[in-house]
C-alpha positions as a Python dict, from the first residue, in 0.01 Angstrom:
ca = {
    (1, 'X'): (0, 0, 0),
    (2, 'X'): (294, 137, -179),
    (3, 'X'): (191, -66, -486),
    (4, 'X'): (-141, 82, -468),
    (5, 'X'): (-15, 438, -473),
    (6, 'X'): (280, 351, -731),
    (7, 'X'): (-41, 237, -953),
    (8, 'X'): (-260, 544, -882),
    (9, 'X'): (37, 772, -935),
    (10, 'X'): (119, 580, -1317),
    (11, 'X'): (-346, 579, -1399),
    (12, 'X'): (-340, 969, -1231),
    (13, 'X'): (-15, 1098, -1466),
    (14, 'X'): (-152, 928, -1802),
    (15, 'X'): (-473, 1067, -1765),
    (16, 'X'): (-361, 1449, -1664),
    (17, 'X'): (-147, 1398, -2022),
    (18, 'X'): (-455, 1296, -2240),
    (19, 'X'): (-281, 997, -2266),
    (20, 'X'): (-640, 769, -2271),
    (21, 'X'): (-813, 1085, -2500),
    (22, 'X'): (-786, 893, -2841),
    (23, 'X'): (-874, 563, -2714),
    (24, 'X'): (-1082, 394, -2420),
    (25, 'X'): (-962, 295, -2096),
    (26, 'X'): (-823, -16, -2021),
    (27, 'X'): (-1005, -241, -1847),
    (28, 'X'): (-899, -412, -1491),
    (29, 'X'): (-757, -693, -1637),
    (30, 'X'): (-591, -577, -1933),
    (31, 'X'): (-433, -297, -1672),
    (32, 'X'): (-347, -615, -1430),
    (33, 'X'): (-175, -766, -1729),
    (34, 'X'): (39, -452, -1819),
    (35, 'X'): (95, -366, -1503),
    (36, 'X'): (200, -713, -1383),
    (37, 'X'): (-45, -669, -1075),
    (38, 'X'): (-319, -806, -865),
    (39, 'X'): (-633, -777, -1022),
    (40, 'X'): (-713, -603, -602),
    (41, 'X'): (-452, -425, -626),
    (42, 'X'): (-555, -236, -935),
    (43, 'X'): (-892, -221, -816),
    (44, 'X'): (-792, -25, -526),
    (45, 'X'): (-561, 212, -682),
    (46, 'X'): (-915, 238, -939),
    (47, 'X'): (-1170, 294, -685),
    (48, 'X'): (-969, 590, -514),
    (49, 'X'): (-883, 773, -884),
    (50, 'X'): (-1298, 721, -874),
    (51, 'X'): (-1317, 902, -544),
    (52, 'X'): (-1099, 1147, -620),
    (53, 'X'): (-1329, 1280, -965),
    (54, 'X'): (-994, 1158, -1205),
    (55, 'X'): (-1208, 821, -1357),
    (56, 'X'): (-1601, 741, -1278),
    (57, 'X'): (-1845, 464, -1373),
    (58, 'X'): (-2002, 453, -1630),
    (59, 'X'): (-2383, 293, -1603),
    (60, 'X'): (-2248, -26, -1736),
    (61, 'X'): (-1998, -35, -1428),
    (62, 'X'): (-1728, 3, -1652),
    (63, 'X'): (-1485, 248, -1553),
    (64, 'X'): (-1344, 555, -1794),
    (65, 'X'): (-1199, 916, -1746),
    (66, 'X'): (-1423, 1151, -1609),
    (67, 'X'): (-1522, 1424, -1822),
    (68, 'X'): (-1451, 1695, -1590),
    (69, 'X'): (-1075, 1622, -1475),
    (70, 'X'): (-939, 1834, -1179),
    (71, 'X'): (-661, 2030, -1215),
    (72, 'X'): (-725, 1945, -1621),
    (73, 'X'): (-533, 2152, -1870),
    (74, 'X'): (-640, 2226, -2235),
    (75, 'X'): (-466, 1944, -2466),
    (76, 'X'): (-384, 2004, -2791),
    (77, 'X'): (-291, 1744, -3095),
    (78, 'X'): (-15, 1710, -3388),
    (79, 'X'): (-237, 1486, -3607),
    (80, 'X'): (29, 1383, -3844),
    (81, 'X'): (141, 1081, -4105),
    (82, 'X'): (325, 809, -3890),
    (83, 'X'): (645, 843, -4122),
    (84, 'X'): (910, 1067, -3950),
    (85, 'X'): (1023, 1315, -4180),
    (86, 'X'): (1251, 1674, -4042),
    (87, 'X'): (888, 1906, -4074),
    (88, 'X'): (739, 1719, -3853),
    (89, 'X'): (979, 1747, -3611),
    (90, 'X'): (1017, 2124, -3602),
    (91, 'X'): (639, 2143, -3610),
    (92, 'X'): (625, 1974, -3288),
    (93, 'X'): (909, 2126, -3136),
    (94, 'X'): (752, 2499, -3228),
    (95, 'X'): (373, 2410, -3094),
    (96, 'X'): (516, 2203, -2785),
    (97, 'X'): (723, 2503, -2690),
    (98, 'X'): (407, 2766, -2741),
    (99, 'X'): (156, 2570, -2563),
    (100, 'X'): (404, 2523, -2240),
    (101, 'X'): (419, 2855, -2190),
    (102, 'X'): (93, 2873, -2141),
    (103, 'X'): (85, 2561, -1925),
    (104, 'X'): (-91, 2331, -2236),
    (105, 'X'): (-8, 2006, -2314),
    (106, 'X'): (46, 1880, -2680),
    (107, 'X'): (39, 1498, -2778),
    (108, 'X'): (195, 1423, -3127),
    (109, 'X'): (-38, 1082, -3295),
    (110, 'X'): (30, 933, -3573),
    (111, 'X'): (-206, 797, -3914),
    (112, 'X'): (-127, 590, -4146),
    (113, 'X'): (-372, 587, -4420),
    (114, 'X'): (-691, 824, -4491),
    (115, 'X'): (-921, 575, -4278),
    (116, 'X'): (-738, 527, -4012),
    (117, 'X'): (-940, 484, -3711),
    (118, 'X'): (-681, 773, -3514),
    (119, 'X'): (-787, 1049, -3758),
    (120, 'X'): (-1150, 1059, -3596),
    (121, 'X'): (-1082, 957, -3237),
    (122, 'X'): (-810, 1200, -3206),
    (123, 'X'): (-982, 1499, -3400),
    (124, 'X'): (-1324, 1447, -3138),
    (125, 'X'): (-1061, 1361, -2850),
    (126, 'X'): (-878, 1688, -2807),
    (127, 'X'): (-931, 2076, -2737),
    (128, 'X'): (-735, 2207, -3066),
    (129, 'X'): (-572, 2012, -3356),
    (130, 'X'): (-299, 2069, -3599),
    (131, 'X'): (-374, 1845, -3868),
    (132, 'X'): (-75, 1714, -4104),
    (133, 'X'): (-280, 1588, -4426),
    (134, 'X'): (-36, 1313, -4592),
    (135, 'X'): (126, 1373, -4906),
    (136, 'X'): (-181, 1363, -5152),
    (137, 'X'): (-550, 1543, -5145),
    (138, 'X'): (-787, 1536, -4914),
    (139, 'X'): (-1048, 1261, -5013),
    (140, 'X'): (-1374, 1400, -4959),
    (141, 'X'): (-1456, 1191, -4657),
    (142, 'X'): (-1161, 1357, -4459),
    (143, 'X'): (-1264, 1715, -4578),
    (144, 'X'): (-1646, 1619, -4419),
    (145, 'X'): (-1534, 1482, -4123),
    (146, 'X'): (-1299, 1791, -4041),
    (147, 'X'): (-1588, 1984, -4130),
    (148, 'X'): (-1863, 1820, -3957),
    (149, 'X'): (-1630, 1705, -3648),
    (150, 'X'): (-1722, 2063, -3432),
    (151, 'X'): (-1385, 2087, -3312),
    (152, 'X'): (-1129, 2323, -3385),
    (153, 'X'): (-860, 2195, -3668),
    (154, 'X'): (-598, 2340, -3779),
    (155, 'X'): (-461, 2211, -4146),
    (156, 'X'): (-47, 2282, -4189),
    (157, 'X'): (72, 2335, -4537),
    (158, 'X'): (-250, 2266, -4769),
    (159, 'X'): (-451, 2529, -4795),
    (160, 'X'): (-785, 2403, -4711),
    (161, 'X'): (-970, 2721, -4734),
    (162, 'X'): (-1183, 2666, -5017),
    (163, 'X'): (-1354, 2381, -4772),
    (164, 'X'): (-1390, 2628, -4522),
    (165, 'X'): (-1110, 2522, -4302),
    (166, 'X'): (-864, 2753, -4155),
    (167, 'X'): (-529, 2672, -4254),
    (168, 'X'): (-117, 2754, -4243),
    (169, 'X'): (84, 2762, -4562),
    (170, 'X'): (431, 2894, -4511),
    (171, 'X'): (517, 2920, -4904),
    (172, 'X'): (344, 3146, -5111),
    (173, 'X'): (279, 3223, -5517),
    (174, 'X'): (481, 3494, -5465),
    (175, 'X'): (816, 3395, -5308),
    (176, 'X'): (853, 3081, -5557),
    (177, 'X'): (850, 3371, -5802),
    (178, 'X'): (1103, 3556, -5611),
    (179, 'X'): (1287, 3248, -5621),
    (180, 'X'): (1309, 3148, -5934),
    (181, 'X'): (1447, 3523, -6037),
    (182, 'X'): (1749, 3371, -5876),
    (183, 'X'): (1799, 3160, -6225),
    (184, 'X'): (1680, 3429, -6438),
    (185, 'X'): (2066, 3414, -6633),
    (186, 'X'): (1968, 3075, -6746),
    (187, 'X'): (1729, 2996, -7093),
    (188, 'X'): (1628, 2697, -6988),
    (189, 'X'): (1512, 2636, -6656),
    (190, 'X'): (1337, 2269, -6595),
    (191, 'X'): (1096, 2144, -6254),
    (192, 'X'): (1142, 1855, -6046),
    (193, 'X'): (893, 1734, -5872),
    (194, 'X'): (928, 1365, -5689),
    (195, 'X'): (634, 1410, -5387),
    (196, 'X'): (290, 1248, -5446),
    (197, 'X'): (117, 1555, -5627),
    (198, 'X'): (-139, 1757, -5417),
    (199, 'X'): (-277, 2098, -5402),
    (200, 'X'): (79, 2284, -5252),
    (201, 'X'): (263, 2080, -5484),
    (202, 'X'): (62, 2152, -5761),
    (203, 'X'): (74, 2517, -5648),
    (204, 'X'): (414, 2504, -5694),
    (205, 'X'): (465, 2339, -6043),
    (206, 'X'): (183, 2596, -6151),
    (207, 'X'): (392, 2913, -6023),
    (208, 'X'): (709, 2759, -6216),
    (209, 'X'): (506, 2726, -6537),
    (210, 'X'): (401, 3102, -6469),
    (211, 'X'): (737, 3230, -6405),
    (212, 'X'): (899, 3042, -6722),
    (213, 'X'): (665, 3159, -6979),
    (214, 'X'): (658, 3555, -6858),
    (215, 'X'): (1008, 3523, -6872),
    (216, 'X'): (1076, 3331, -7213),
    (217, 'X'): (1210, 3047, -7039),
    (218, 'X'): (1314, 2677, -7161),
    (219, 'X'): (1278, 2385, -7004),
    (220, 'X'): (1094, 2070, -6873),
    (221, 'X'): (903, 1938, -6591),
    (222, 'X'): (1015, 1603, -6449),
    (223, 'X'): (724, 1510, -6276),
    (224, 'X'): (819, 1186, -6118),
    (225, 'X'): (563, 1140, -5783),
    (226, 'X'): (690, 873, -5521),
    (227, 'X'): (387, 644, -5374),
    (228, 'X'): (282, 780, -5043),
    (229, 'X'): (573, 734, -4724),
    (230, 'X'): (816, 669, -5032),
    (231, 'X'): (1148, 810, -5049),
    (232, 'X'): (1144, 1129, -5276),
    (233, 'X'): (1521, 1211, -5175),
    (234, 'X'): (1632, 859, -5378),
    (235, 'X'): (1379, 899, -5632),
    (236, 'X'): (1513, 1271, -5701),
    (237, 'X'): (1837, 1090, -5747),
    (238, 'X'): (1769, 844, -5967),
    (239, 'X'): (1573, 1058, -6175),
    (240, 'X'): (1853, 1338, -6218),
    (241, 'X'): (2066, 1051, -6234),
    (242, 'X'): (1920, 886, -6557),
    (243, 'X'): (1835, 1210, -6727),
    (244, 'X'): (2204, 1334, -6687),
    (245, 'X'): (2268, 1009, -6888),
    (246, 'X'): (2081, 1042, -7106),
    (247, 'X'): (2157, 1403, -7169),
    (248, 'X'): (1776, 1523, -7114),
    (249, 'X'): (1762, 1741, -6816),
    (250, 'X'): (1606, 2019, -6996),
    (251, 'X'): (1808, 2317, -6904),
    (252, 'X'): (2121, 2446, -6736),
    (253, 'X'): (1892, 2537, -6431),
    (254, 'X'): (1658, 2314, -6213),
    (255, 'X'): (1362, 2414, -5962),
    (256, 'X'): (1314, 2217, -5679),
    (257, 'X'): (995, 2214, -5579),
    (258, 'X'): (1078, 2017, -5238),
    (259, 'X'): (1386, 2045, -5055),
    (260, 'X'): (1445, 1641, -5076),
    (261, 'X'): (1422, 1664, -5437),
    (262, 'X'): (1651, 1891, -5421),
    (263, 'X'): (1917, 1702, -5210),
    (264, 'X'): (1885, 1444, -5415),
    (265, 'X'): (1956, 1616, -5749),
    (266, 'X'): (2261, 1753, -5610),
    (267, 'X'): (2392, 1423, -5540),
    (268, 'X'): (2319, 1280, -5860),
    (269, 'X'): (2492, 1580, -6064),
    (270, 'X'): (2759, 1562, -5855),
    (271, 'X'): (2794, 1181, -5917),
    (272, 'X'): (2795, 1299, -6270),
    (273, 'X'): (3131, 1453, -6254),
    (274, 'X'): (2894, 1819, -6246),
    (275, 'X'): (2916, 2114, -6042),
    (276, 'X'): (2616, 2237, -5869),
    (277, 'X'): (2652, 2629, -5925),
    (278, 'X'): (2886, 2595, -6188),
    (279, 'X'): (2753, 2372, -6453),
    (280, 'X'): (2392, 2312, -6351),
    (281, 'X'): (2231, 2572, -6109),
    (282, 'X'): (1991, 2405, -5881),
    (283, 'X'): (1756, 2607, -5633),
    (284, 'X'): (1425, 2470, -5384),
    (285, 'X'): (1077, 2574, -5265),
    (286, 'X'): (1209, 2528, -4934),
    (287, 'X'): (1479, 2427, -4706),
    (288, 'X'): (1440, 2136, -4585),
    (289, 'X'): (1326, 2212, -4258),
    (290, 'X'): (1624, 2426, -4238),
    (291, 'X'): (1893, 2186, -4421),
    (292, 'X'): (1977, 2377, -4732),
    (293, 'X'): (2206, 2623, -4624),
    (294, 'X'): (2445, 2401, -4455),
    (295, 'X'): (2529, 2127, -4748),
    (296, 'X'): (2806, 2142, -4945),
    (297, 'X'): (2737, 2359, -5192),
    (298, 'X'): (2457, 2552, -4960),
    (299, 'X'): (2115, 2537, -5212),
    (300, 'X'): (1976, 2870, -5270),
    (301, 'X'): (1630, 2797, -5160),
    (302, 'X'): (1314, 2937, -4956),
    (303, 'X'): (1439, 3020, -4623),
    (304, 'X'): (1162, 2879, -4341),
    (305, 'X'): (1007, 3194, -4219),
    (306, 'X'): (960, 3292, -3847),
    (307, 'X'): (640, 3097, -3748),
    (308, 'X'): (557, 3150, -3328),
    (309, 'X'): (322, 3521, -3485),
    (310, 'X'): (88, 3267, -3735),
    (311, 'X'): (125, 2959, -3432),
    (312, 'X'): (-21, 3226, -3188),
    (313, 'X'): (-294, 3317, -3350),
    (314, 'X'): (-385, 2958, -3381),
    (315, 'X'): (-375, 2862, -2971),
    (316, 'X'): (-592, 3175, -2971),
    (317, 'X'): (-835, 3078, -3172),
    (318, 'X'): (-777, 2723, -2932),
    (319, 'X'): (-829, 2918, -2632),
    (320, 'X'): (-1129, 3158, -2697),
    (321, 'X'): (-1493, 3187, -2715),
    (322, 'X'): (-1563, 3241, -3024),
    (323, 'X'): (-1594, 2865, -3151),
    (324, 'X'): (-1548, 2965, -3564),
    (325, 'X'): (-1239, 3092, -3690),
    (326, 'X'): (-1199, 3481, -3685),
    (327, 'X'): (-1056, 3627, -4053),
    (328, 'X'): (-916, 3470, -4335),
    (329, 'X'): (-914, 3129, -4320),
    (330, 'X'): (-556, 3104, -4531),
    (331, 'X'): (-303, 3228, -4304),
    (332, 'X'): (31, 3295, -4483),
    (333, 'X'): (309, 3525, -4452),
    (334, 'X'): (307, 3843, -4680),
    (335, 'X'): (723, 3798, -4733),
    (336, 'X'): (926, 3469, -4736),
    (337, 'X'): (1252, 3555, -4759),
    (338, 'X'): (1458, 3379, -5002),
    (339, 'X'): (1830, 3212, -4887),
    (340, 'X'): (2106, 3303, -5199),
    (341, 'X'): (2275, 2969, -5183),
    (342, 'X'): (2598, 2852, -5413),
    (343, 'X'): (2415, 2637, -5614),
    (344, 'X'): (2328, 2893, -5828),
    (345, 'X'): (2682, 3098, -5823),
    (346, 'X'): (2824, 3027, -6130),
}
């Protein structure tokens, strides 16, 4: 008996924790074989999740979760690339903390490419998603099936609105303008860009090209895209790296336009026998999920702003009964506040 309950206890928890939402439940004998028990055993522990309302039969006499779970609470998704990167991270931590308090659960579930079989299952499976889109544009398939999917989505960092999907975007036109008055003392001012291109990135090339010629400025964009999951931090490097050498960076200044990028410039000049601040000033779209300010020299850079108000609004949205999104469908911050580094102290 108390391998029965020990089994009911392990089907009951995963179950409460959405754990079986994405995919279908196991079968008896593929739970016998992970379990390492008696097909009877199982069984039993089966039959009283059954009597209890947690699983039911389906007509086929296969068993599944029931679709009205007792004691159920709403479960919400990080939909993100399967390629760990700092963002990510924070993301999770921020949305895991806000649903708790309101006694949500939050599974993070990971894709690997634009037809991965996760990206619908999960998006139909769950009460509210955050959707991570990978480094590149939506492919029109993925914008229809977010569309069409009747759930509510959630898109961090691209700004989907022009598809009709709300979305977050924590750096705006505006602040990489801000930003880039922080090298205004320089004539030549180049871009580095080393992350596949899409629509934010672009955004942000765009705003640099704006800034330079209102202000009369010099210099160059290195556009030098890694393939998607590559590494932009060593491609930043050996980019910088080789131009230094060849004495073709373009400028005494250089816009980051990712915070990796910018790490890995700052290594290369450095390498160089340069002085981030001194000889070449370098400054970033953002920080790095917080990084910047604590290297050695700090990088003046887009501080991350305060993100629990814009968060909120979306576990509302998760949470009421209005089933389409209620005002603008871009949700930024007016103000993103921007971190005066040393890398651009002369």
């Amino acid at each position: 008996m108390a391998r029965v309950s020990a089994i009911t206890d392990t089907l009951e928890q995963r179950v409460l924790n959405a754990d079986y939402r994405a995919r279908r439940f196991p079968s008896l004998t593929e739970l016998s074989a992970e379990l390492h028990a008696n097909p009877r055993t199982v069984r039993k522990a089966l039959l009283d999740l059954v009597r209890r309302g947690i699983l039911h039969k389906l007509p086929s006499g296969r068993i599944a979760v029931a679709p009205e779970i007792p004691r159920a609470v709403r479960h919400l998704v990080l939909l993100a690339p399967a390629y760990p990167t700092p963002w990510i991270a924070i993301w999770h931590l921020a949305i895991e903390r806000l649903a708790t308090a309101r006694g949500w659960q939050l599974k993070l579930v990971g894709y690997t490419h634009w037809r991965d079989v996760m990206i619908p299952q999960t998006i139909r499976a769950f009460d509210g998603v955050f959707f991570v889109p990978m480094g590149d544009d939506l492919p029109a398939e993925t914008v229809s099936l977010l569309q069409d999917s009747g759930r509510r989505v959630v898109v961090l960092e691209q700004d989907t609105s022009g598809y009709g999907l709300p979305c977050l975007r924590f750096t705006t036109p505006s602040s990489i303008r801000r930003l880039l008055d922080e090298v205004a003392n320089h004539e030549a001012v180049s871009c580095l860009n080393t992350q596949p291109l899409c629509g934010n990135i672009q955004d942000r090339i765009d705003q640099w090209r704006l800034w330079t010629r209102a202000h009369g400025k010099g210099g160059q964009l290195i556009n030098e895209p890694v393939e998607l999951f590559g590494s932009s931090l060593e491609r930043a490097y050996a980019t910088i790296r080789r131009r230094l050498e060849q004495r073709a960076l373009g400028g005494t200044a250089l816009f980051c336009v990712t915070g990796a990028a910018a790490l890995g410039a700052m290594r290369a000049i450095r390498d160089h026998g340069l002085c981030p601040g001194r000889d070449i000033a370098v400054c970033s779209a953002d920080d790095d999920a917080g990084r910047l300010p604590y290297t050695a020299p700090s990088v003046t850079c887009l501080s991350s702003p305060a993100w629990d108000p814009y968060l909120q609004v979306c576990l509302d949205w998760f949470a009421g009964d209005h089933s389409e999104w209620q005002g603008p469908l871009l949700v930024q911050p007016d103000d993103v506040p921007v971190f005066q580094g040393e890398s651009t102290r002369a």
